[in-house]
PDB file of C-alpha atoms in Angstrom:
ATOM      1  CA  MET A  29     222.100 139.711  40.376  1.00 39.00           C
ATOM      2  CA  ALA A  30     221.249 138.953  43.990  1.00 44.00           C
ATOM      3  CA  HIS A  31     223.748 139.428  46.785  1.00 51.00           C
ATOM      4  CA  LEU A  32     222.222 137.003  49.281  1.00 54.00           C
ATOM      5  CA  SER A  33     219.342 134.660  48.639  1.00 56.00           C
ATOM      6  CA  ALA A  34     217.292 132.115  50.535  1.00 55.00           C
ATOM      7  CA  SER A  35     214.935 129.356  49.546  1.00 61.00           C
ATOM      8  CA  THR A  36     212.053 127.406  50.988  1.00 64.00           C
ATOM      9  CA  SER A  37     209.654 124.887  49.533  1.00 61.00           C
ATOM     10  CA  THR A  38     206.010 123.998  49.796  1.00 60.00           C
ATOM     11  CA  PRO A  39     204.808 120.451  50.417  1.00 57.00           C
ATOM     12  CA  LEU A  40     202.910 118.360  47.927  1.00 50.00           C
ATOM     13  CA  PRO A  41     200.596 118.981  46.177  1.00 50.00           C
ATOM     14  CA  THR A  42     201.893 122.393  45.085  1.00 56.00           C
ATOM     15  CA  HIS A  43     205.313 121.117  44.014  1.00 65.00           C
ATOM     16  CA  CYS A  44     207.270 124.352  44.147  1.00 77.00           C
ATOM     17  CA  ALA A  45     210.228 126.063  45.748  1.00 83.00           C
ATOM     18  CA  ARG A  46     210.521 129.785  46.390  1.00 87.00           C
ATOM     19  CA  ILE A  47     213.790 131.685  46.082  1.00 88.00           C
ATOM     20  CA  ILE A  48     213.961 135.218  47.432  1.00 89.00           C
ATOM     21  CA  SER A  49     216.866 137.625  47.747  1.00 88.00           C
ATOM     22  CA  ASP A  50     217.934 140.702  49.639  1.00 88.00           C
ATOM     23  CA  ASN A  51     217.520 142.780  46.466  1.00 90.00           C
ATOM     24  CA  GLY A  52     213.781 142.016  46.303  1.00 91.00           C
ATOM     25  CA  GLN A  53     213.907 139.123  43.839  1.00 92.00           C
ATOM     26  CA  ASN A  54     210.990 136.658  44.158  1.00 91.00           C
ATOM     27  CA  LEU A  55     211.225 133.437  42.136  1.00 90.00           C
ATOM     28  CA  ARG A  56     209.012 130.340  42.088  1.00 88.00           C
ATOM     29  CA  ILE A  57     210.439 127.063  40.802  1.00 85.00           C
ATOM     30  CA  GLY A  58     207.764 124.563  39.759  1.00 79.00           C
ATOM     31  CA  PHE A  59     208.648 120.871  39.756  1.00 71.00           C
ATOM     32  CA  GLY A  60     205.950 119.804  37.294  1.00 62.00           C
ATOM     33  CA  GLY A  61     203.028 117.502  37.883  1.00 55.00           C
ATOM     34  CA  THR A  62     199.449 118.557  38.316  1.00 51.00           C
ATOM     35  CA  PRO A  63     198.157 118.291  41.900  1.00 49.00           C
ATOM     36  CA  PRO A  64     197.544 115.825  43.374  1.00 48.00           C
ATOM     37  CA  ALA A  65     199.820 113.872  40.997  1.00 53.00           C
ATOM     38  CA  PRO A  66     203.469 113.747  42.068  1.00 55.00           C
ATOM     39  CA  PRO A  67     206.119 115.560  40.043  1.00 53.00           C
ATOM     40  CA  ALA A  68     207.555 113.866  36.991  1.00 56.00           C
ATOM     41  CA  ASN A  69     210.689 111.790  37.440  1.00 62.00           C
ATOM     42  CA  PRO A  70     212.938 113.494  36.537  1.00 64.00           C
ATOM     43  CA  PRO A  71     211.001 116.634  37.390  1.00 62.00           C
ATOM     44  CA  VAL A  72     210.203 119.214  34.741  1.00 70.00           C
ATOM     45  CA  LEU A  73     211.459 122.479  36.204  1.00 78.00           C
ATOM     46  CA  THR A  74     209.894 125.828  35.383  1.00 83.00           C
ATOM     47  CA  THR A  75     211.054 129.163  36.763  1.00 87.00           C
ATOM     48  CA  ASN A  76     208.530 131.934  37.317  1.00 88.00           C
ATOM     49  CA  VAL A  77     209.737 135.467  37.995  1.00 92.00           C
ATOM     50  CA  ASP A  78     207.104 136.753  40.394  1.00 90.00           C
ATOM     51  CA  ASP A  79     206.565 140.358  41.490  1.00 90.00           C
ATOM     52  CA  PHE A  80     209.379 141.910  43.500  1.00 91.00           C
ATOM     53  CA  LEU A  81     209.095 141.845  47.290  1.00 92.00           C
ATOM     54  CA  ASP A  82     207.616 145.063  48.665  1.00 92.00           C
ATOM     55  CA  TYR A  83     205.859 146.611  51.621  1.00 90.00           C
ATOM     56  CA  PRO A  84     202.658 148.276  50.450  1.00 83.00           C
ATOM     57  CA  PRO A  85     202.401 152.052  50.597  1.00 75.00           C
ATOM     58  CA  ALA A  86     199.675 153.681  52.687  1.00 56.00           C
ATOM     59  CA  THR A  87     198.009 154.956  49.470  1.00 52.00           C
ATOM     60  CA  PRO A  88     196.865 154.360  46.786  1.00 58.00           C
ATOM     61  CA  THR A  89     195.081 151.040  47.264  1.00 54.00           C
ATOM     62  CA  ASN A  90     196.780 148.065  45.560  1.00 52.00           C
ATOM     63  CA  ALA A  91     199.784 150.132  44.506  1.00 60.00           C
ATOM     64  CA  VAL A  92     203.233 148.587  44.458  1.00 66.00           C
ATOM     65  CA  GLY A  93     205.405 149.795  47.297  1.00 73.00           C
ATOM     66  CA  PRO A  94     209.147 150.310  47.305  1.00 81.00           C
ATOM     67  CA  THR A  95     211.160 147.135  46.770  1.00 86.00           C
ATOM     68  CA  ALA A  96     211.953 145.441  50.085  1.00 91.00           C
ATOM     69  CA  LEU A  97     215.717 145.246  50.322  1.00 91.00           C
ATOM     70  CA  GLY A  98     217.009 142.989  53.073  1.00 91.00           C
ATOM     71  CA  ILE A  99     214.698 139.980  52.954  1.00 93.00           C
ATOM     72  CA  ALA A 100     217.316 137.402  53.900  1.00 91.00           C
ATOM     73  CA  GLY A 101     215.246 134.352  54.806  1.00 91.00           C
ATOM     74  CA  SER A 102     211.871 132.771  54.191  1.00 91.00           C
ATOM     75  CA  ALA A 103     209.949 129.830  55.618  1.00 90.00           C
ATOM     76  CA  TYR A 104     206.523 128.249  55.179  1.00 88.00           C
ATOM     77  CA  THR A 105     204.326 127.251  58.124  1.00 88.00           C
ATOM     78  CA  ASN A 106     201.867 124.338  58.197  1.00 85.00           C
ATOM     79  CA  VAL A 107     203.959 122.119  55.944  1.00 79.00           C
ATOM     80  CA  ASP A 108     201.731 119.048  55.831  1.00 78.00           C
ATOM     81  CA  LEU A 109     199.800 117.076  53.237  1.00 77.00           C
ATOM     82  CA  ASP A 110     196.289 117.888  54.466  1.00 81.00           C
ATOM     83  CA  PRO A 111     194.491 119.762  51.653  1.00 80.00           C
ATOM     84  CA  SER A 112     192.446 121.718  54.211  1.00 83.00           C
ATOM     85  CA  THR A 113     195.585 123.240  55.768  1.00 81.00           C
ATOM     86  CA  SER A 114     196.787 126.495  54.273  1.00 83.00           C
ATOM     87  CA  VAL A 115     200.461 127.421  54.282  1.00 85.00           C
ATOM     88  CA  THR A 116     201.772 130.845  55.226  1.00 90.00           C
ATOM     89  CA  LEU A 117     205.055 132.212  53.882  1.00 92.00           C
ATOM     90  CA  HIS A 118     207.044 134.213  56.430  1.00 94.00           C
ATOM     91  CA  ALA A 119     210.010 136.406  55.518  1.00 94.00           C
ATOM     92  CA  LEU A 120     212.828 137.652  57.743  1.00 95.00           C
ATOM     93  CA  ASP A 121     213.905 141.218  56.951  1.00 95.00           C
ATOM     94  CA  SER A 122     217.469 141.862  58.123  1.00 94.00           C
ATOM     95  CA  ASN A 123     217.364 145.582  57.212  1.00 93.00           C
ATOM     96  CA  MET A 124     214.291 146.280  59.334  1.00 94.00           C
ATOM     97  CA  ASP A 125     214.984 143.491  61.902  1.00 96.00           C
ATOM     98  CA  GLN A 126     211.472 142.119  61.592  1.00 96.00           C
ATOM     99  CA  VAL A 127     209.335 139.208  60.474  1.00 97.00           C
ATOM    100  CA  ALA A 128     206.740 139.685  57.736  1.00 96.00           C
ATOM    101  CA  ILE A 129     204.102 137.583  56.016  1.00 95.00           C
ATOM    102  CA  GLN A 130     204.481 137.375  52.233  1.00 93.00           C
ATOM    103  CA  SER A 131     200.940 137.191  50.892  1.00 90.00           C
ATOM    104  CA  PRO A 132     200.041 136.518  48.246  1.00 88.00           C
ATOM    105  CA  ALA A 133     203.421 134.854  47.794  1.00 87.00           C
ATOM    106  CA  ASN A 134     203.497 135.338  44.011  1.00 88.00           C
ATOM    107  CA  ASP A 135     202.663 139.037  44.393  1.00 88.00           C
ATOM    108  CA  GLY A 136     205.555 139.607  46.828  1.00 91.00           C
ATOM    109  CA  THR A 137     203.483 141.810  49.143  1.00 91.00           C
ATOM    110  CA  LEU A 138     204.879 141.884  52.696  1.00 94.00           C
ATOM    111  CA  ALA A 139     203.041 142.680  55.934  1.00 94.00           C
ATOM    112  CA  ALA A 140     205.151 143.044  59.072  1.00 93.00           C
ATOM    113  CA  THR A 141     204.151 140.914  62.067  1.00 94.00           C
ATOM    114  CA  GLY A 142     206.672 142.262  64.565  1.00 95.00           C
ATOM    115  CA  LYS A 143     210.252 143.197  65.411  1.00 96.00           C
ATOM    116  CA  LEU A 144     212.954 140.622  66.149  1.00 96.00           C
ATOM    117  CA  THR A 145     214.129 142.685  69.162  1.00 95.00           C
ATOM    118  CA  VAL A 146     217.719 142.007  68.049  1.00 96.00           C
ATOM    119  CA  ASP A 147     219.805 143.825  65.448  1.00 96.00           C
ATOM    120  CA  THR A 148     221.010 141.281  62.881  1.00 95.00           C
ATOM    121  CA  ASN A 149     223.086 141.660  59.780  1.00 92.00           C
ATOM    122  CA  ALA A 150     222.227 140.039  56.424  1.00 89.00           C
ATOM    123  CA  GLN A 151     223.909 136.736  57.375  1.00 88.00           C
ATOM    124  CA  VAL A 152     220.601 134.997  58.142  1.00 90.00           C
ATOM    125  CA  GLY A 153     219.241 131.464  58.023  1.00 91.00           C
ATOM    126  CA  PHE A 154     215.515 130.950  58.619  1.00 93.00           C
ATOM    127  CA  ASP A 155     213.282 127.883  58.673  1.00 92.00           C
ATOM    128  CA  ASN A 156     210.117 126.557  60.276  1.00 92.00           C
ATOM    129  CA  TYR A 157     209.465 123.115  61.706  1.00 90.00           C
ATOM    130  CA  SER A 158     205.873 121.897  61.529  1.00 87.00           C
ATOM    131  CA  THR A 159     204.958 119.209  64.059  1.00 88.00           C
ATOM    132  CA  ILE A 160     202.547 116.891  62.272  1.00 86.00           C
ATOM    133  CA  ARG A 161     200.086 114.470  63.862  1.00 87.00           C
ATOM    134  CA  ASN A 162     197.721 112.392  61.708  1.00 88.00           C
ATOM    135  CA  ASN A 163     198.938 114.312  58.618  1.00 84.00           C
ATOM    136  CA  VAL A 164     197.923 117.704  60.081  1.00 88.00           C
ATOM    137  CA  THR A 165     200.183 120.423  61.488  1.00 88.00           C
ATOM    138  CA  VAL A 166     199.630 120.829  65.240  1.00 90.00           C
ATOM    139  CA  ASN A 167     202.510 123.226  65.984  1.00 90.00           C
ATOM    140  CA  ASN A 168     205.013 125.452  64.185  1.00 92.00           C
ATOM    141  CA  GLN A 169     208.478 126.348  65.530  1.00 93.00           C
ATOM    142  CA  ALA A 170     210.512 128.926  63.623  1.00 95.00           C
ATOM    143  CA  LEU A 171     214.286 129.058  64.050  1.00 95.00           C
ATOM    144  CA  ALA A 172     216.828 131.521  62.696  1.00 95.00           C
ATOM    145  CA  SER A 173     220.590 131.809  62.585  1.00 94.00           C
ATOM    146  CA  LEU A 174     221.279 135.494  63.187  1.00 95.00           C
ATOM    147  CA  THR A 175     224.516 137.442  63.526  1.00 92.00           C
ATOM    148  CA  THR A 176     224.444 140.250  66.079  1.00 92.00           C
ATOM    149  CA  THR A 177     227.155 142.415  67.605  1.00 89.00           C
ATOM    150  CA  ASP A 178     226.515 141.163  71.150  1.00 89.00           C
ATOM    151  CA  LYS A 179     225.968 137.406  70.542  1.00 91.00           C
ATOM    152  CA  GLY A 180     227.847 136.836  67.271  1.00 90.00           C
ATOM    153  CA  ASN A 181     226.517 134.020  65.084  1.00 93.00           C
ATOM    154  CA  ALA A 182     223.785 132.290  67.085  1.00 95.00           C
ATOM    155  CA  LEU A 183     220.595 130.260  66.920  1.00 95.00           C
ATOM    156  CA  TYR A 184     217.312 131.933  67.875  1.00 96.00           C
ATOM    157  CA  SER A 185     213.734 130.740  68.123  1.00 97.00           C
ATOM    158  CA  VAL A 186     211.341 133.195  66.456  1.00 97.00           C
ATOM    159  CA  ASN A 187     207.784 133.884  67.554  1.00 97.00           C
ATOM    160  CA  LEU A 188     206.120 134.365  64.169  1.00 95.00           C
ATOM    161  CA  PRO A 189     203.069 136.400  65.332  1.00 94.00           C
ATOM    162  CA  THR A 190     205.183 138.883  67.340  1.00 96.00           C
ATOM    163  CA  GLY A 191     208.526 138.610  65.528  1.00 96.00           C
ATOM    164  CA  LYS A 192     210.431 138.308  68.826  1.00 97.00           C
ATOM    165  CA  ALA A 193     213.684 136.363  68.555  1.00 97.00           C
ATOM    166  CA  THR A 194     214.853 134.423  71.634  1.00 97.00           C
ATOM    167  CA  PHE A 195     218.502 133.414  71.992  1.00 97.00           C
ATOM    168  CA  ARG A 196     219.023 129.617  72.019  1.00 96.00           C
ATOM    169  CA  GLY A 197     222.821 129.316  71.787  1.00 95.00           C
ATOM    170  CA  ASN A 198     225.932 130.247  69.844  1.00 94.00           C
ATOM    171  CA  PHE A 199     227.445 128.467  66.880  1.00 93.00           C
ATOM    172  CA  SER A 200     231.149 127.688  66.982  1.00 89.00           C
ATOM    173  CA  ASN A 201     233.307 130.709  66.111  1.00 83.00           C
ATOM    174  CA  GLN A 202     234.998 128.693  63.357  1.00 86.00           C
ATOM    175  CA  TYR A 203     231.734 128.569  61.361  1.00 84.00           C
ATOM    176  CA  GLN A 204     229.610 131.339  59.864  1.00 83.00           C
ATOM    177  CA  VAL A 205     226.114 129.848  59.590  1.00 87.00           C
ATOM    178  CA  ILE A 206     224.098 131.632  56.905  1.00 83.00           C
ATOM    179  CA  GLY A 207     221.451 129.039  56.155  1.00 85.00           C
ATOM    180  CA  ILE A 208     219.482 126.445  58.083  1.00 87.00           C
ATOM    181  CA  ALA A 209     217.091 123.702  57.042  1.00 85.00           C
ATOM    182  CA  ILE A 210     215.168 121.676  59.593  1.00 83.00           C
ATOM    183  CA  PRO A 211     214.478 118.070  58.535  1.00 78.00           C
ATOM    184  CA  LEU A 212     210.933 116.767  58.705  1.00 70.00           C
ATOM    185  CA  ASN A 213     209.778 113.967  61.039  1.00 65.00           C
ATOM    186  CA  GLN A 214     211.995 114.770  64.004  1.00 61.00           C
ATOM    187  CA  LEU A 215     209.481 113.903  66.716  1.00 53.00           C
TER     188      LEU A 215
END
């Protein structure tokens, strides 16, 4: 059983949500419907247990690496409805204090993009906001709630290509924020 888990979802037409955990679990929940048809109402849910999250070993080629413990958040980029736009699944690793790309998502293979430059614990929230113009993503902004010894529980922007986390502000001490979700259509 997972200790901490996070979820993110893909836009239509793929109709699925991904649930990952800090023990390496990698689940895909399908909502039914065959693209580009919308999901059934009520949706027909299917759960797929995908390969565990891992960082590949140096050798041999295509071997499964050790299970990645500490993946505490995940977020898709390019969340729009344009079929020519590909999504990328990013993962936030609280054990290694880094951002990784999970590709292929169903295989669970992780490739680090860069260090957060802050030391966070497993109390992480992570999401990406895609700015969409004319149904196409024109910008991605990743945000994370991280808990560090020097800042406490705070909001950070995350540069996905480099991994660098930039402090944006603290949350109230009366709340422990461990998950964030950014609504669509904010601009």
